[in-house]
Short mmCIF file of C-alpha atoms in Angstrom, two decimals:
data_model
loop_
_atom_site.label_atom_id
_atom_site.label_comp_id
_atom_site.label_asym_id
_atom_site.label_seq_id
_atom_site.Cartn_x
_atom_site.Cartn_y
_atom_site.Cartn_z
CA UNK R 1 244.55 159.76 125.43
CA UNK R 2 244.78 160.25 129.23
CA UNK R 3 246.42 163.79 129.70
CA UNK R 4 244.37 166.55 130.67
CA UNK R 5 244.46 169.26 128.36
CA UNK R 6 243.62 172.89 130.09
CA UNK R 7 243.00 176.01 128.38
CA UNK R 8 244.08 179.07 130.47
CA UNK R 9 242.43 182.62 129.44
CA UNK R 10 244.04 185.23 131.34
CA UNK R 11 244.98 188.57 129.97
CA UNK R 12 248.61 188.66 132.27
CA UNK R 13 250.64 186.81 130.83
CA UNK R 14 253.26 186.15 134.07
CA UNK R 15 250.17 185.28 135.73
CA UNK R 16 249.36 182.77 133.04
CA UNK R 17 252.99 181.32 132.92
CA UNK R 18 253.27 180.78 136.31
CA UNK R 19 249.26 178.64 135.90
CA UNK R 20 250.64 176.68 133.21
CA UNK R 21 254.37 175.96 134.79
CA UNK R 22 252.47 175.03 138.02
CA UNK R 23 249.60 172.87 136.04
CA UNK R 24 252.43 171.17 133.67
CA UNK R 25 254.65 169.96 137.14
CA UNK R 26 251.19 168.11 138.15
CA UNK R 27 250.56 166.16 135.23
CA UNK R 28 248.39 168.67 133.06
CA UNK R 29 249.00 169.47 129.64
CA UNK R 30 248.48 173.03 128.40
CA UNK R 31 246.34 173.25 125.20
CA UNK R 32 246.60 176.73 124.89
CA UNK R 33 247.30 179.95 126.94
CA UNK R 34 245.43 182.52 125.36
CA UNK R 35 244.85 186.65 126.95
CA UNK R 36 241.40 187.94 124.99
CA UNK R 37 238.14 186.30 124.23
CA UNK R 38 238.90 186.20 120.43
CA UNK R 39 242.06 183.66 120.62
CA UNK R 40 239.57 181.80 123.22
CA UNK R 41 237.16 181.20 121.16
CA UNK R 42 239.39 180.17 118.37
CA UNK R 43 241.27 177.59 120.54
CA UNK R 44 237.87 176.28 121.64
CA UNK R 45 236.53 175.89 118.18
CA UNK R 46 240.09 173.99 117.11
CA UNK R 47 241.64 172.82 119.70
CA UNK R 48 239.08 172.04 122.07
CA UNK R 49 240.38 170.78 125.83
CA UNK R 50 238.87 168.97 128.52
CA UNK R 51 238.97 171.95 130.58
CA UNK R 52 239.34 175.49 130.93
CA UNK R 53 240.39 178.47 133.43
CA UNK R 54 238.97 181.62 133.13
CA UNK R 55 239.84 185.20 134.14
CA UNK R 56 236.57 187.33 134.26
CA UNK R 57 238.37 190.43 133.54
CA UNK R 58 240.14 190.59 129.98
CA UNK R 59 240.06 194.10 129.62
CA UNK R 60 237.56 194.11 126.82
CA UNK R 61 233.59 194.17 126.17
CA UNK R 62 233.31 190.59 126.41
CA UNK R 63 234.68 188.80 129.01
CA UNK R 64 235.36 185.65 130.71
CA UNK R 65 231.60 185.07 131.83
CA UNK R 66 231.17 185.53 128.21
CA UNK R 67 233.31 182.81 127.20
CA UNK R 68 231.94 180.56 129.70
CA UNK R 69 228.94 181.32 128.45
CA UNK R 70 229.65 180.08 125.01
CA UNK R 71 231.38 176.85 126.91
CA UNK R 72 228.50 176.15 128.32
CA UNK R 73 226.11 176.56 125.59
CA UNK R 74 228.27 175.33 122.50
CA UNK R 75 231.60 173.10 123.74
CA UNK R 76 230.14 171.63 127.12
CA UNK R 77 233.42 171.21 128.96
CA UNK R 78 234.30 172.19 132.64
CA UNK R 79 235.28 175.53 133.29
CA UNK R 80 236.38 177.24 136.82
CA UNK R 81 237.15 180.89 137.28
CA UNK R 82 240.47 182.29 138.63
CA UNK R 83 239.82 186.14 139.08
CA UNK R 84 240.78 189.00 141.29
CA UNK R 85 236.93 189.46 141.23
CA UNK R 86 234.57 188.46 144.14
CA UNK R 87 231.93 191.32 144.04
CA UNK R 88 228.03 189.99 144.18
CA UNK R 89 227.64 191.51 140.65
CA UNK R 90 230.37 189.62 139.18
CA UNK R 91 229.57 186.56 141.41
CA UNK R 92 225.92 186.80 139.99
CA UNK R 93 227.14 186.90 136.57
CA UNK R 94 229.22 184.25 136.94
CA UNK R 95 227.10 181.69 138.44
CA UNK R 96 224.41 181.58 135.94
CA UNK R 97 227.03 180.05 133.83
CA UNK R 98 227.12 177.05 136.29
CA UNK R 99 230.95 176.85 136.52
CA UNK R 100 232.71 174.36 138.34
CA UNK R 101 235.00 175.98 140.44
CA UNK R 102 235.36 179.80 141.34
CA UNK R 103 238.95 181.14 142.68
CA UNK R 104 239.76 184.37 143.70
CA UNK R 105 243.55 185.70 143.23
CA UNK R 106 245.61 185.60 144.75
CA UNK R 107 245.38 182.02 145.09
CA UNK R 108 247.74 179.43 146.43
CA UNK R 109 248.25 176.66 143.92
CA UNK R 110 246.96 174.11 146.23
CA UNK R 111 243.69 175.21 146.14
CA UNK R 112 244.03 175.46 141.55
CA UNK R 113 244.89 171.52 142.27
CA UNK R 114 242.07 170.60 144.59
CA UNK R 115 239.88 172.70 142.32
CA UNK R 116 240.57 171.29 138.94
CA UNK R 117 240.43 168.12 140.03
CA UNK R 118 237.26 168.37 141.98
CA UNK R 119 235.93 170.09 138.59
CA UNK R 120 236.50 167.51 136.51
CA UNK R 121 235.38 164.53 138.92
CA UNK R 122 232.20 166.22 138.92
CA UNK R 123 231.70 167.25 135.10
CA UNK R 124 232.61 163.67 134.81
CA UNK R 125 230.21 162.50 137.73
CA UNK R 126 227.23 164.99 136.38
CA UNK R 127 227.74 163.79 132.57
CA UNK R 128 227.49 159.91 133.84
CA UNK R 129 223.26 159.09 133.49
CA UNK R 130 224.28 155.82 134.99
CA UNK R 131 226.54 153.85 136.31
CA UNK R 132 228.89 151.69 133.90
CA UNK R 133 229.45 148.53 134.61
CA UNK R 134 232.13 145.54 133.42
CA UNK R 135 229.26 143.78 132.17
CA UNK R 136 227.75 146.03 130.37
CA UNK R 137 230.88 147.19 128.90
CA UNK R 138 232.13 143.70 128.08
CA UNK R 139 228.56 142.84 126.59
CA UNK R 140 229.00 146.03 123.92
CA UNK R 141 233.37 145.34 122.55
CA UNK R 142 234.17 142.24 120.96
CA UNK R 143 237.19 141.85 123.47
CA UNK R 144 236.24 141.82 127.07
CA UNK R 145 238.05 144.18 129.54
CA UNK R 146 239.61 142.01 132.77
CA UNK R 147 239.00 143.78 135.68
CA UNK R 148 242.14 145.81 136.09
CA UNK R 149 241.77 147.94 132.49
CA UNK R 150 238.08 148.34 133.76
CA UNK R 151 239.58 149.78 137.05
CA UNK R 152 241.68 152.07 134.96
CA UNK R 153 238.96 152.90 132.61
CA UNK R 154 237.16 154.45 136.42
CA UNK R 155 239.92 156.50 136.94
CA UNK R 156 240.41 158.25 133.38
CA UNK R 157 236.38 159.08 134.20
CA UNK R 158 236.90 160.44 137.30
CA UNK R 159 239.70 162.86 135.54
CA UNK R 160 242.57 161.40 137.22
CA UNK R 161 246.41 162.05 135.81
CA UNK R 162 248.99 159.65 134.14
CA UNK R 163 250.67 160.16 137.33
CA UNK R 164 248.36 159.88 139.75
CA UNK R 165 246.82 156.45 137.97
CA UNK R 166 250.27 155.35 137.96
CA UNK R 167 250.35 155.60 141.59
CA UNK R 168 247.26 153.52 142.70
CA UNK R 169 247.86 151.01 139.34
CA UNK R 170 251.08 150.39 139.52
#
């Protein structure tokens, strides 16, 4: 499966809408758009994706730093934030969680593009202990990969889109 399936946690739900028709025009998939740490949780534990966006604020208790918390510690996917928050309290919060990206609203959806896909290149990138090579693949399936699928094999690592593997492959 090579879509990218994004979980979006925000607690306004135009605000959310407008992520997820913006995310879905550049080749993401939504998983889920959930607005309290409860359904969050839930849609992490059963519908997992390859990565979320968080709101800090959720008007509750427990909040997004919460839930990327639990990311962190239990699900280990990327996260980023996308919050009307940039205080040094709520920054200090937030980057003990180690997220991957951290946008402050309002945002231009340039910058949600260059930061997803920076976030997952790096996940991807920090989860590699090594560099994979056609040989070593080849030497492990009982039929080899030609050069090309191994090229295309990169690319799903580094997070890239149908679309934008389309583009360089074909």
């Amino acid at each position: 499966m090579s879509e990218i399936r994004v979980l979006i946690v925000e607690d306004e739900p135009l605000i959310a809408e407008d992520i997820a028709d913006f995310l879905r025009s550049i080749d993401y998939t939504i998983s889920a758009i959930v607005h309290n740490v409860t359904d969050a949780l839930q849609q992490l534990a059963t519908n997992c994706p390859d990565i979320a966006i968080l709101d800090v604020n959720l008007g509750e208790e427990q909040d997004g730093v919460f839930i990327a918390a639990t990311i962190k510690e239990k699900y280990k996917i990327p996260f980023v934030f996308l919050t009307s928050y940039s205080d040094k309290g709520t920054l200090d919060r937030a980057k003990h969680t180690h997220p991957m990206g951290y946008i402050v609203k309002p945002f231009e959806e340039r910058n949600l593009r260059s930061t997803l896909e920076i976030a997952l290149f790096n996940f991807s990138e920090l989860q590699n202990n090594g560099a994979i090579t056609l040989d070593a693949i080849n030497k492990k399936i009982i039929s080899p990969l030609t050069k090309k699928e191994f090229e295309i094999l990169q690319d799903l690592r580094k997070g890239k889109t149908n679309k934008q593997m389309a583009a360089i492959h074909f």
